[in-house]
Amino acid sequence: MVKEERLQVIIDTLEKDNKVRLDQLSSLLNVSEDTVRRDIKELDTQGLLRAVRGGAIVRSPSPQHYREREKYNQQHKQAIAAKALQFLKDGQVVFFDGGTSVVALAAALPKDLKITIITNSFPVANILEDHPSAEVIFAGGKLHKTAFTTMGQETVDTFRKVRADICMLGICSLHHSMGITSMIYEDAQLNNTMISQAQKTIALSALEKINTVEPYYVCPVTDVDVIITETEPDNAALDAYRHLGIEVV
């Protein structure tokens, strides 16, 4: 089997199973594990998968720039936001990160909800500037120009000084064994702080981001209390998370 055929088999197998192992592919392709490892590295460089120890898994499919992400799968984000509203009550202090599902949640907040929101997201702050009942605290810091958020030590320090009731976390990638990961190093560090400072963390994630991974580690998936997707909670793709004791909505 020539190299191009091997690469296509790896991609096809990954699309079917969401993950591949070196030993599995070595047997399937009748080549050494070193050859498979080189093939996976090449596909990782092309952005077609994420190489991990012992194999590879699917990368998060969503675009990176905020302008593209805000238009991507809007109906799914609105469905996720509608489900998330049930967790918000008067008097709460809530972290909102910069995920576009969280932006959709900000847009869906009832006008009579008396809540304090701490965010590093310019779109969230912009949406809530006219909200009659929500108090907004904006975490300053260095502007990340593709995420439309602030990042860096100043931003982290703002969240570290607060004990929130809930952290609403827009998910880049979530995997039952690899944990929550991000495409941006500073974003991963900030999300870790937000989670550690909240009594409950609610992950807002499109189903296509489930069982994917990105380079920068945030935390184990068991640090999340609730996962909200656009699909029915009994979807088989979410079984592993229910088995870990995470509420799936």
Short mmCIF file of C-alpha atoms in Angstrom, two decimals:
data_model
loop_
_atom_site.label_atom_id
_atom_site.label_comp_id
_atom_site.label_asym_id
_atom_site.label_seq_id
_atom_site.Cartn_x
_atom_site.Cartn_y
_atom_site.Cartn_z
CA MET A 1 0.00 0.00 0.00
CA VAL A 2 1.46 3.37 -1.03
CA LYS A 3 1.72 6.27 1.39
CA GLU A 4 -1.26 8.23 0.03
CA GLU A 5 -3.48 5.17 0.45
CA ARG A 6 -2.26 4.68 4.02
CA LEU A 7 -3.05 8.28 4.91
CA GLN A 8 -6.56 7.93 3.53
CA VAL A 9 -7.16 4.72 5.50
CA ILE A 10 -6.04 6.48 8.69
CA ILE A 11 -8.42 9.38 8.04
CA ASP A 12 -11.32 7.05 7.18
CA THR A 13 -10.74 4.93 10.30
CA LEU A 14 -10.55 8.03 12.48
CA GLU A 15 -13.80 9.40 11.06
CA LYS A 16 -15.52 6.10 11.87
CA ASP A 17 -14.09 5.45 15.35
CA ASN A 18 -13.09 8.97 16.57
CA LYS A 19 -9.70 7.56 17.58
CA VAL A 20 -6.99 5.27 16.22
CA ARG A 21 -4.17 3.31 17.89
CA LEU A 22 -0.70 2.69 16.51
CA ASP A 23 -0.94 -1.08 16.97
CA GLN A 24 -4.39 -1.16 15.35
CA LEU A 25 -3.21 0.76 12.28
CA SER A 26 0.03 -1.21 12.05
CA SER A 27 -1.98 -4.41 11.75
CA LEU A 28 -4.57 -2.90 9.41
CA LEU A 29 -1.98 -1.37 7.07
CA ASN A 30 0.61 -4.16 7.42
CA VAL A 31 3.41 -1.71 8.21
CA SER A 32 5.52 -0.98 11.29
CA GLU A 33 4.32 1.24 14.12
CA ASP A 34 7.16 3.65 13.29
CA THR A 35 5.72 4.07 9.79
CA VAL A 36 2.26 4.68 11.22
CA ARG A 37 3.71 7.19 13.69
CA ARG A 38 5.31 9.14 10.82
CA ASP A 39 2.05 9.08 8.87
CA ILE A 40 0.11 10.38 11.86
CA LYS A 41 2.68 13.13 12.41
CA GLU A 42 2.26 14.24 8.79
CA LEU A 43 -1.54 14.30 9.10
CA ASP A 44 -1.24 16.24 12.36
CA THR A 45 0.96 18.82 10.62
CA GLN A 46 -1.74 19.16 7.95
CA GLY A 47 -4.33 19.79 10.67
CA LEU A 48 -6.33 16.66 9.82
CA LEU A 49 -6.04 14.98 13.24
CA ARG A 50 -4.42 15.37 16.64
CA ALA A 51 -1.53 13.03 17.42
CA VAL A 52 -1.57 11.69 20.98
CA ARG A 53 0.44 9.11 22.87
CA GLY A 54 -0.17 5.74 21.22
CA GLY A 55 -2.28 7.02 18.31
CA ALA A 56 -4.47 9.92 17.25
CA ILE A 57 -7.89 11.43 17.85
CA VAL A 58 -10.16 13.92 16.10
CA ARG A 59 -9.40 17.63 16.24
CA SER A 60 -12.06 20.21 17.07
CA PRO A 61 -13.74 21.18 13.77
CA SER A 62 -14.72 24.77 14.58
CA PRO A 63 -12.87 27.74 13.01
CA GLN A 64 -10.42 29.75 15.13
CA HIS A 65 -11.23 33.41 14.46
CA TYR A 66 -14.18 34.86 16.38
CA ARG A 67 -15.72 36.42 13.26
CA GLU A 68 -15.96 32.95 11.70
CA ARG A 69 -16.98 31.17 14.90
CA GLU A 70 -19.87 33.52 15.64
CA LYS A 71 -21.55 32.52 12.34
CA TYR A 72 -20.79 28.81 12.69
CA ASN A 73 -23.62 26.48 13.81
CA GLN A 74 -25.73 29.34 15.18
CA GLN A 75 -28.83 27.19 15.65
CA HIS A 76 -26.88 24.71 17.77
CA LYS A 77 -25.53 27.51 19.96
CA GLN A 78 -29.01 28.94 20.47
CA ALA A 79 -30.31 25.50 21.47
CA ILE A 80 -27.45 25.12 23.95
CA ALA A 81 -28.08 28.60 25.37
CA ALA A 82 -31.79 27.84 25.85
CA LYS A 83 -30.90 24.77 27.92
CA ALA A 84 -28.32 26.67 29.98
CA LEU A 85 -30.82 29.29 31.14
CA GLN A 86 -32.34 26.85 33.65
CA PHE A 87 -29.16 27.05 35.76
CA LEU A 88 -29.19 30.85 36.16
CA LYS A 89 -31.02 32.45 39.09
CA ASP A 90 -31.36 35.89 40.65
CA GLY A 91 -28.47 36.90 42.88
CA GLN A 92 -25.84 34.63 41.34
CA VAL A 93 -22.29 35.62 40.45
CA VAL A 94 -21.38 33.90 37.19
CA PHE A 95 -18.26 33.68 35.04
CA PHE A 96 -18.82 33.94 31.28
CA ASP A 97 -15.83 33.03 29.12
CA GLY A 98 -15.33 34.01 25.48
CA GLY A 99 -16.91 31.01 23.75
CA THR A 100 -19.53 31.75 21.13
CA SER A 101 -22.08 29.48 22.85
CA VAL A 102 -21.60 31.64 25.94
CA VAL A 103 -22.14 34.74 23.79
CA ALA A 104 -25.42 33.18 22.63
CA LEU A 105 -26.35 32.64 26.28
CA ALA A 106 -25.66 36.30 27.06
CA ALA A 107 -28.01 37.30 24.24
CA ALA A 108 -30.74 35.01 25.62
CA LEU A 109 -30.72 36.27 29.22
CA PRO A 110 -34.17 37.37 30.44
CA LYS A 111 -34.32 41.12 30.97
CA ASP A 112 -35.52 40.71 34.56
CA LEU A 113 -32.68 38.36 35.62
CA LYS A 114 -30.74 40.07 38.43
CA ILE A 115 -27.28 38.58 38.05
CA THR A 116 -23.62 39.59 38.21
CA ILE A 117 -21.52 38.46 35.27
CA ILE A 118 -17.73 38.58 35.23
CA THR A 119 -16.29 38.16 31.75
CA ASN A 120 -13.22 38.67 29.62
CA SER A 121 -15.27 38.64 26.41
CA PHE A 122 -15.83 41.87 24.49
CA PRO A 123 -18.88 40.43 22.66
CA VAL A 124 -20.47 39.38 25.97
CA ALA A 125 -19.85 42.81 27.49
CA ASN A 126 -21.22 44.50 24.38
CA ILE A 127 -24.43 42.44 24.46
CA LEU A 128 -25.00 43.06 28.18
CA GLU A 129 -24.28 46.79 28.24
CA ASP A 130 -28.01 47.45 27.72
CA HIS A 131 -29.28 44.66 29.98
CA PRO A 132 -31.40 46.42 32.64
CA SER A 133 -30.78 43.97 35.50
CA ALA A 134 -27.34 42.42 34.94
CA GLU A 135 -24.24 43.88 36.55
CA VAL A 136 -21.18 43.32 34.38
CA ILE A 137 -17.58 43.26 35.59
CA PHE A 138 -15.06 43.21 32.76
CA ALA A 139 -11.69 41.57 33.33
CA GLY A 140 -9.00 43.70 31.72
CA GLY A 141 -5.77 42.47 30.22
CA LYS A 142 -4.07 41.89 26.89
CA LEU A 143 -6.38 41.81 23.88
CA HIS A 144 -6.36 38.54 21.95
CA LYS A 145 -7.26 39.79 18.49
CA THR A 146 -8.68 36.56 17.04
CA ALA A 147 -10.68 35.56 20.13
CA PHE A 148 -11.99 39.08 21.00
CA THR A 149 -11.14 38.44 24.65
CA THR A 150 -8.61 39.61 27.20
CA MET A 151 -5.90 37.25 28.43
CA GLY A 152 -2.76 37.31 30.52
CA GLN A 153 -1.90 37.66 34.20
CA GLU A 154 -4.09 40.71 34.82
CA THR A 155 -7.11 38.82 33.49
CA VAL A 156 -6.31 35.74 35.55
CA ASP A 157 -5.92 37.87 38.69
CA THR A 158 -9.41 39.34 38.24
CA PHE A 159 -11.05 35.91 38.22
CA ARG A 160 -8.83 34.64 41.02
CA LYS A 161 -10.24 37.30 43.36
CA VAL A 162 -13.83 36.07 42.95
CA ARG A 163 -15.69 33.01 44.20
CA ALA A 164 -18.43 32.48 41.61
CA ASP A 165 -21.57 30.39 41.83
CA ILE A 166 -21.20 29.13 38.25
CA CYS A 167 -18.63 29.14 35.46
CA MET A 168 -20.22 29.06 32.01
CA LEU A 169 -17.48 27.62 29.83
CA GLY A 170 -17.59 27.53 26.04
CA ILE A 171 -15.79 24.37 24.99
CA CYS A 172 -13.09 24.15 22.33
CA SER A 173 -12.45 20.42 22.79
CA LEU A 174 -13.63 17.89 25.36
CA HIS A 175 -12.57 14.27 25.74
CA HIS A 176 -13.51 11.75 28.44
CA SER A 177 -9.89 10.70 29.03
CA MET A 178 -7.86 13.64 27.63
CA GLY A 179 -9.90 16.27 29.47
CA ILE A 180 -10.75 19.79 28.37
CA THR A 181 -8.25 21.36 25.98
CA SER A 182 -7.84 24.61 24.07
CA MET A 183 -6.16 25.88 20.92
CA ILE A 184 -4.68 28.87 22.83
CA TYR A 185 -2.22 28.45 25.70
CA GLU A 186 -3.27 31.57 27.63
CA ASP A 187 -6.93 30.68 27.21
CA ALA A 188 -6.27 27.27 28.75
CA GLN A 189 -4.59 28.85 31.78
CA LEU A 190 -7.45 31.32 32.24
CA ASN A 191 -10.14 28.66 31.92
CA ASN A 192 -8.38 26.57 34.55
CA THR A 193 -8.53 29.52 36.96
CA MET A 194 -12.20 30.19 36.22
CA ILE A 195 -13.11 26.57 36.88
CA SER A 196 -11.15 26.45 40.14
CA GLN A 197 -12.89 29.62 41.40
CA ALA A 198 -16.45 28.48 40.67
CA GLN A 199 -18.68 26.24 42.77
CA LYS A 200 -20.15 24.66 39.62
CA THR A 201 -18.79 24.49 36.07
CA ILE A 202 -21.15 24.08 33.14
CA ALA A 203 -19.59 23.18 29.79
CA LEU A 204 -21.42 24.45 26.71
CA SER A 205 -20.34 22.25 23.82
CA ALA A 206 -21.59 21.41 20.36
CA LEU A 207 -21.71 17.64 19.91
CA GLU A 208 -19.02 17.79 17.21
CA LYS A 209 -16.50 19.01 19.83
CA ILE A 210 -17.12 16.01 22.07
CA ASN A 211 -14.27 13.46 22.00
CA THR A 212 -11.86 15.89 20.33
CA VAL A 213 -8.60 17.33 21.65
CA GLU A 214 -6.38 20.38 21.16
CA PRO A 215 -2.80 21.09 22.31
CA TYR A 216 -3.27 22.98 25.57
CA TYR A 217 -4.64 21.23 28.64
CA VAL A 218 -7.22 22.97 30.84
CA CYS A 219 -8.35 20.35 33.36
CA PRO A 220 -9.70 16.80 33.69
CA VAL A 221 -13.23 16.38 32.40
CA THR A 222 -14.37 15.42 35.89
CA ASP A 223 -13.86 19.06 36.95
CA VAL A 224 -17.01 19.76 34.93
CA ASP A 225 -20.35 19.31 36.68
CA VAL A 226 -22.70 19.65 33.70
CA ILE A 227 -22.31 19.23 29.93
CA ILE A 228 -24.88 20.89 27.69
CA THR A 229 -25.06 20.07 23.98
CA GLU A 230 -27.62 20.74 21.26
CA THR A 231 -28.63 17.08 21.08
CA GLU A 232 -30.71 14.82 23.31
CA PRO A 233 -28.92 13.90 26.56
CA ASP A 234 -29.22 10.16 25.87
CA ASN A 235 -27.04 10.43 22.75
CA ALA A 236 -24.57 7.53 22.77
CA ALA A 237 -21.62 9.90 22.22
CA LEU A 238 -22.23 11.21 25.75
CA ASP A 239 -22.37 7.83 27.53
CA ALA A 240 -18.76 8.01 28.76
CA TYR A 241 -19.45 11.33 30.50
CA ARG A 242 -22.58 10.07 32.24
CA HIS A 243 -20.58 7.09 33.48
CA LEU A 244 -18.12 9.55 35.05
CA GLY A 245 -20.98 11.08 37.04
CA ILE A 246 -21.32 14.25 34.96
CA GLU A 247 -24.83 15.58 34.41
CA VAL A 248 -25.65 15.70 30.70
CA VAL A 249 -28.38 18.06 29.49
#
